[in-house]
Backbone as JSON, one array per atom type, in Angstrom:
{
  "sequence": "MNEQATTGPSGDLCIRTLAMPADTNANGDIFGGWLLSQMDVGGGVFASKVARSRTVTVAIEAMNFRKAVYVGDLVSVYANLVRVGRTSLTVHLEAWALRRKELHPFLVTDGNFTYVSIDDHGRPQPIQRNDPPIAT",
  "N": [[101.03, -36.71, -56.27], [101.21, -39.46, -54.08], [103.95, -41.57, -52.92], [103.04, -44.17, -52.56], [101.18, -44.51, -54.56], [102.54, -45.42, -56.71], [103.84, -47.65, -55.77], [102.08, -49.38, -54.52], [99.29, -50.43, -52.43], [99.15, -49.68, -48.88], [98.88, -50.29, -45.35], [95.97, -51.18, -43.34], [93.77, -53.49, -44.77], [90.47, -52.77, -45.2], [87.98, -53.05, -46.44], [86.57, -54.68, -49.25], [85.16, -54.62, -52.41], [82.98, -55.1, -55.23], [82.5, -53.02, -57.98], [79.39, -52.2, -59.25], [76.75, -52.15, -61.8], [74.54, -50.72, -60.72], [75.75, -48.78, -59.23], [76.47, -46.58, -60.7], [76.87, -43.28, -62.2], [75.13, -40.69, -64.07], [76.66, -40.69, -66.37], [77.55, -43.21, -66.68], [79.81, -43.99, -65.34], [81.35, -45.05, -62.25], [79.72, -43.7, -59.49], [80.91, -40.98, -57.62], [80.04, -40.54, -55.02], [79.28, -43.1, -54.19], [81.76, -44.35, -54.05], [82.96, -42.78, -52.08], [81.29, -43.47, -49.93], [81.94, -46.18, -49.6], [84.57, -45.91, -48.76], [84.11, -44.6, -46.35], [82.71, -46.56, -44.91], [84.7, -48.55, -44.71], [86.67, -47.06, -43.33], [85.28, -46.57, -40.98], [85.11, -49.15, -39.89], [87.82, -49.6, -39.35], [88.33, -47.43, -37.57], [86.64, -48.05, -35.41], [87.84, -50.38, -34.55], [90.32, -49.43, -33.66], [89.52, -47.59, -31.67], [88.04, -49.23, -30.08], [85.3, -49.11, -29.73], [82.01, -47.84, -30.56], [81.97, -45.7, -33.38], [81.59, -42.53, -35.03], [81.41, -40.72, -38.08], [82.83, -37.54, -38.39], [84.14, -35.7, -39.95], [85.34, -35.16, -43.24], [88.11, -34.74, -45.17], [90.38, -33.29, -47.54], [89.96, -34.85, -49.87], [90.86, -36.66, -52.71], [90.11, -37.32, -55.89], [91.41, -39.35, -58.08], [91.45, -41.14, -60.29], [89.06, -42.58, -62.54], [86.53, -44.96, -61.61], [85.26, -48.0, -62.79], [82.44, -50.03, -63.82], [82.67, -53.32, -62.71], [85.22, -53.13, -61.7], [87.37, -54.13, -59.05], [87.27, -52.88, -55.92], [89.27, -51.81, -53.29], [89.72, -50.78, -49.97], [92.05, -49.17, -47.93], [93.48, -48.44, -44.73], [95.25, -46.08, -42.72], [96.39, -45.02, -39.62], [96.36, -41.68, -38.64], [96.18, -39.77, -36.57], [95.5, -39.72, -33.08], [93.27, -38.37, -30.9], [91.74, -37.0, -27.92], [88.97, -37.81, -27.93], [88.63, -38.35, -30.56], [89.75, -39.66, -33.77], [91.9, -39.57, -36.59], [91.96, -40.85, -39.81], [93.79, -41.92, -42.59], [92.58, -42.75, -45.66], [92.71, -44.91, -48.44], [91.54, -45.7, -51.63], [91.79, -48.33, -53.83], [91.8, -49.64, -57.11], [91.24, -52.54, -59.07], [91.3, -53.54, -62.26], [89.5, -55.67, -64.53], [91.32, -58.26, -66.08], [93.74, -57.06, -65.53], [96.83, -56.92, -63.68], [97.79, -55.4, -61.57], [96.77, -53.28, -58.94], [95.58, -49.83, -58.78], [95.8, -46.52, -57.42], [92.84, -44.82, -56.74], [91.35, -43.01, -55.23], [91.86, -40.93, -52.37], [91.94, -39.76, -48.96], [91.44, -37.92, -45.86], [89.73, -38.98, -43.03], [87.81, -38.22, -40.2], [86.87, -39.58, -37.13], [84.71, -39.96, -34.31], [84.78, -41.37, -31.12], [82.07, -42.92, -29.55], [79.7, -43.37, -26.84], [77.16, -45.7, -25.59], [74.98, -44.07, -25.63], [75.37, -42.29, -27.6], [77.08, -40.2, -27.07], [80.18, -38.37, -27.13], [83.13, -40.07, -26.14], [86.13, -40.7, -24.23], [88.99, -42.01, -25.92], [90.46, -45.02, -25.23], [93.82, -45.51, -24.66], [95.6, -47.24, -23.56], [96.06, -49.98, -24.09], [97.25, -51.92, -26.89], [95.51, -51.81, -30.08], [93.02, -54.24, -30.92], [93.88, -56.87, -33.0], [92.74, -57.9, -36.24]],
  "CA": [[100.65, -38.07, -55.98], [102.15, -39.98, -53.1], [104.8, -42.67, -53.34], [102.27, -45.4, -52.58], [100.44, -44.61, -55.81], [103.36, -46.16, -57.65], [104.36, -48.88, -55.17], [100.98, -50.24, -54.11], [98.6, -50.05, -51.19], [99.72, -50.02, -47.58], [97.91, -50.12, -44.27], [95.03, -52.27, -43.09], [92.67, -53.67, -45.7], [89.24, -52.63, -44.42], [86.81, -53.47, -47.19], [86.81, -54.97, -50.68], [83.86, -54.79, -53.04], [82.94, -55.02, -56.69], [81.68, -51.92, -58.5], [78.29, -52.78, -60.01], [76.0, -51.18, -62.62], [73.66, -49.87, -59.88], [76.58, -47.77, -58.57], [76.94, -45.62, -61.7], [76.26, -41.95, -62.34], [74.44, -40.5, -65.35], [77.6, -40.91, -67.47], [77.9, -44.62, -66.73], [80.98, -44.26, -64.49], [80.97, -45.25, -60.85], [79.37, -42.45, -58.8], [81.88, -40.62, -56.58], [79.41, -40.72, -53.71], [79.36, -44.52, -53.85], [83.14, -44.61, -53.65], [83.12, -42.11, -50.79], [80.6, -44.26, -48.89], [82.74, -47.38, -49.36], [85.71, -45.49, -47.95], [83.61, -44.29, -45.0], [82.43, -47.84, -44.25], [85.99, -49.15, -44.36], [87.29, -46.25, -42.29], [84.53, -46.8, -39.73], [85.55, -50.45, -39.36], [89.16, -49.38, -38.8], [88.24, -46.53, -36.42], [86.03, -48.79, -34.29], [88.85, -51.33, -34.07], [91.32, -48.67, -32.91], [88.89, -46.99, -30.49], [87.36, -50.28, -29.33], [83.97, -48.59, -29.4], [81.29, -47.29, -31.71], [82.5, -44.42, -33.86], [80.81, -41.84, -36.05], [82.18, -39.82, -38.94], [82.56, -36.13, -38.12], [84.75, -34.84, -40.96], [86.05, -35.74, -44.38], [88.9, -33.65, -45.72], [91.48, -33.56, -48.47], [89.61, -35.93, -50.8], [91.47, -36.57, -54.03], [89.6, -38.29, -56.85], [92.54, -39.4, -58.99], [91.11, -41.88, -61.51], [87.69, -43.09, -62.56], [86.26, -46.36, -61.31], [84.29, -48.49, -63.75], [81.71, -51.25, -63.49], [83.52, -54.5, -62.76], [86.47, -52.93, -60.96], [87.42, -54.57, -57.67], [87.7, -51.72, -55.14], [89.77, -52.14, -51.96], [90.0, -49.59, -49.15], [93.1, -49.38, -46.94], [93.49, -47.39, -43.72], [96.42, -45.8, -41.9], [96.09, -44.09, -38.53], [97.09, -40.42, -38.74], [96.22, -39.07, -35.29], [94.52, -40.08, -32.05], [93.05, -37.32, -29.92], [91.07, -37.45, -26.71], [87.76, -38.54, -28.3], [88.56, -38.54, -32.01], [90.91, -40.14, -34.47], [91.92, -39.28, -38.01], [92.42, -42.0, -40.58], [94.01, -41.69, -44.02], [92.01, -43.86, -46.41], [93.03, -45.0, -49.86], [90.78, -46.66, -52.41], [92.56, -48.87, -54.95], [90.96, -50.42, -58.02], [91.86, -53.55, -59.92], [90.44, -53.76, -63.42], [89.53, -57.01, -65.11], [92.45, -58.57, -66.98], [94.97, -56.38, -65.12], [97.49, -57.61, -62.58], [98.18, -54.51, -60.48], [95.79, -52.23, -58.62], [96.06, -48.45, -58.84], [95.13, -45.61, -56.5], [91.78, -44.04, -57.39], [90.88, -41.95, -54.34], [92.36, -40.96, -51.0], [91.55, -38.62, -48.15], [91.47, -38.07, -44.4], [88.42, -39.07, -42.39], [87.89, -38.11, -38.74], [85.8, -40.3, -36.44], [84.62, -39.73, -32.86], [84.36, -42.51, -30.31], [80.85, -42.59, -28.81], [79.19, -44.37, -25.91], [75.89, -46.3, -25.98], [73.97, -43.01, -25.73], [75.75, -41.42, -28.7], [77.89, -39.08, -26.6], [81.62, -38.6, -27.27], [83.81, -40.66, -24.98], [87.58, -40.77, -24.43], [89.57, -43.21, -26.53], [91.41, -45.68, -24.34], [95.06, -45.72, -25.4], [96.5, -48.03, -22.72], [96.39, -51.26, -24.73], [97.26, -51.85, -28.36], [94.23, -52.21, -30.65], [92.83, -55.67, -31.17], [94.14, -57.19, -34.42], [91.69, -58.71, -36.88]],
  "C": [[101.67, -38.65, -55.02], [102.91, -41.18, -53.64], [104.03, -43.98, -53.45], [101.52, -45.59, -53.88], [101.24, -45.4, -56.85], [103.85, -47.49, -57.09], [103.26, -49.85, -54.76], [100.41, -49.82, -52.78], [99.39, -50.44, -49.94], [98.66, -49.77, -46.53], [97.01, -51.34, -44.15], [93.97, -52.32, -44.18], [91.38, -53.69, -44.89], [88.01, -53.17, -45.12], [87.24, -53.72, -48.63], [85.46, -55.27, -51.29], [83.97, -54.62, -54.54], [82.02, -53.89, -57.11], [80.66, -52.5, -59.48], [77.54, -51.72, -60.81], [75.09, -50.25, -61.81], [74.42, -48.74, -59.22], [77.05, -46.67, -59.51], [76.2, -44.29, -61.64], [75.6, -41.86, -63.72], [75.34, -40.74, -66.56], [78.01, -42.37, -67.6], [79.16, -44.98, -65.97], [80.49, -44.48, -63.06], [80.83, -43.89, -60.17], [80.37, -42.19, -57.67], [81.32, -40.78, -55.19], [79.42, -42.17, -53.24], [80.75, -44.85, -53.33], [83.42, -43.99, -52.29], [82.47, -42.92, -49.67], [81.35, -45.55, -48.59], [83.95, -47.05, -48.49], [85.27, -45.22, -46.51], [83.29, -45.57, -44.23], [83.73, -48.49, -43.8], [86.69, -48.39, -43.25], [86.59, -46.42, -40.95], [84.89, -48.12, -39.08], [86.9, -50.28, -38.67], [89.1, -48.54, -37.53], [87.66, -47.24, -35.2], [87.01, -49.79, -33.7], [89.88, -50.6, -33.21], [90.73, -48.16, -31.59], [88.27, -48.03, -29.56], [86.0, -49.81, -28.83], [83.25, -48.25, -30.7], [81.97, -45.99, -32.1], [81.54, -43.84, -34.89], [81.73, -40.91, -36.82], [81.82, -38.38, -38.61], [83.17, -35.2, -39.16], [85.4, -35.69, -42.04], [86.8, -34.58, -45.01], [89.92, -34.17, -46.71], [91.18, -34.74, -49.38], [90.24, -35.65, -52.16], [90.91, -37.68, -54.9], [90.6, -38.31, -58.01], [92.22, -40.07, -60.33], [89.68, -42.38, -61.4], [87.65, -44.56, -62.17], [85.13, -46.79, -62.25], [83.59, -49.74, -63.24], [82.64, -52.44, -63.68], [84.85, -54.36, -62.07], [86.32, -53.49, -59.55], [88.03, -53.44, -56.86], [88.08, -52.18, -53.73], [90.12, -50.86, -51.23], [90.98, -49.97, -48.05], [93.16, -48.18, -46.01], [94.83, -47.32, -43.01], [96.03, -44.76, -40.86], [96.98, -42.86, -38.65], [97.28, -39.8, -37.36], [95.17, -39.64, -34.37], [94.46, -38.92, -31.07], [92.37, -37.87, -28.69], [89.83, -38.29, -27.03], [87.7, -38.87, -29.79], [89.85, -39.14, -32.57], [90.77, -39.83, -35.94], [92.59, -40.44, -38.72], [92.63, -41.57, -42.02], [93.53, -42.94, -44.74], [92.41, -43.76, -47.87], [92.13, -46.04, -50.49], [91.61, -47.04, -53.63], [91.63, -49.7, -55.81], [91.82, -51.4, -58.8], [90.88, -53.84, -61.05], [90.55, -55.22, -63.89], [90.71, -57.11, -66.07], [93.72, -57.8, -66.65], [95.53, -57.08, -63.9], [97.76, -56.73, -61.37], [97.11, -53.47, -60.23], [96.43, -50.85, -58.72], [95.19, -47.6, -57.93], [94.08, -44.8, -57.25], [91.34, -42.85, -56.53], [91.57, -42.07, -53.0], [91.92, -39.7, -50.28], [91.62, -38.95, -46.67], [90.06, -38.01, -43.85], [88.63, -39.0, -40.88], [86.64, -38.74, -38.14], [85.87, -39.95, -34.96], [84.13, -41.01, -32.2], [83.12, -42.09, -29.5], [80.43, -43.73, -27.89], [77.83, -44.88, -26.41], [74.76, -45.28, -26.12], [74.31, -41.99, -26.82], [76.57, -40.21, -28.3], [79.38, -39.39, -26.79], [82.21, -39.17, -25.98], [85.31, -40.74, -25.27], [87.99, -42.1, -25.07], [90.61, -43.76, -25.57], [92.67, -46.0, -25.13], [96.06, -46.58, -24.61], [96.98, -49.3, -23.42], [96.47, -51.07, -26.24], [95.9, -52.29, -28.9], [94.2, -53.71, -30.93], [93.03, -55.91, -32.66], [93.0, -58.04, -34.96], [92.3, -59.76, -37.75]]
}
């Protein structure tokens, strides 16, 4: 487990949502696919901000499901830039959960997502690295 798991989240907050009953699996826990999709949405927001263009997900690697997420948990996804290539970028995403009646969030899932910058026709395009990304 990384150091952040004990100190708290770092990076850009990309998305925050509440885990709902419709997001559960057959056991009544939050479905891992739902959590993965929330991370992908948040990572896509971050990637598009960095690339200043549309981006698409091309790879998900090194996913670590560390703790279960339950109905009512507040889930927040944070992003840190790992690498910028010619047309792609890799983002390390962390999902943190805050349970009702608790004061501190904890790391539930993390992994590396790779996105490709695309043009209006869906073709890969170079990422412009001349200017710093636009802050939100």
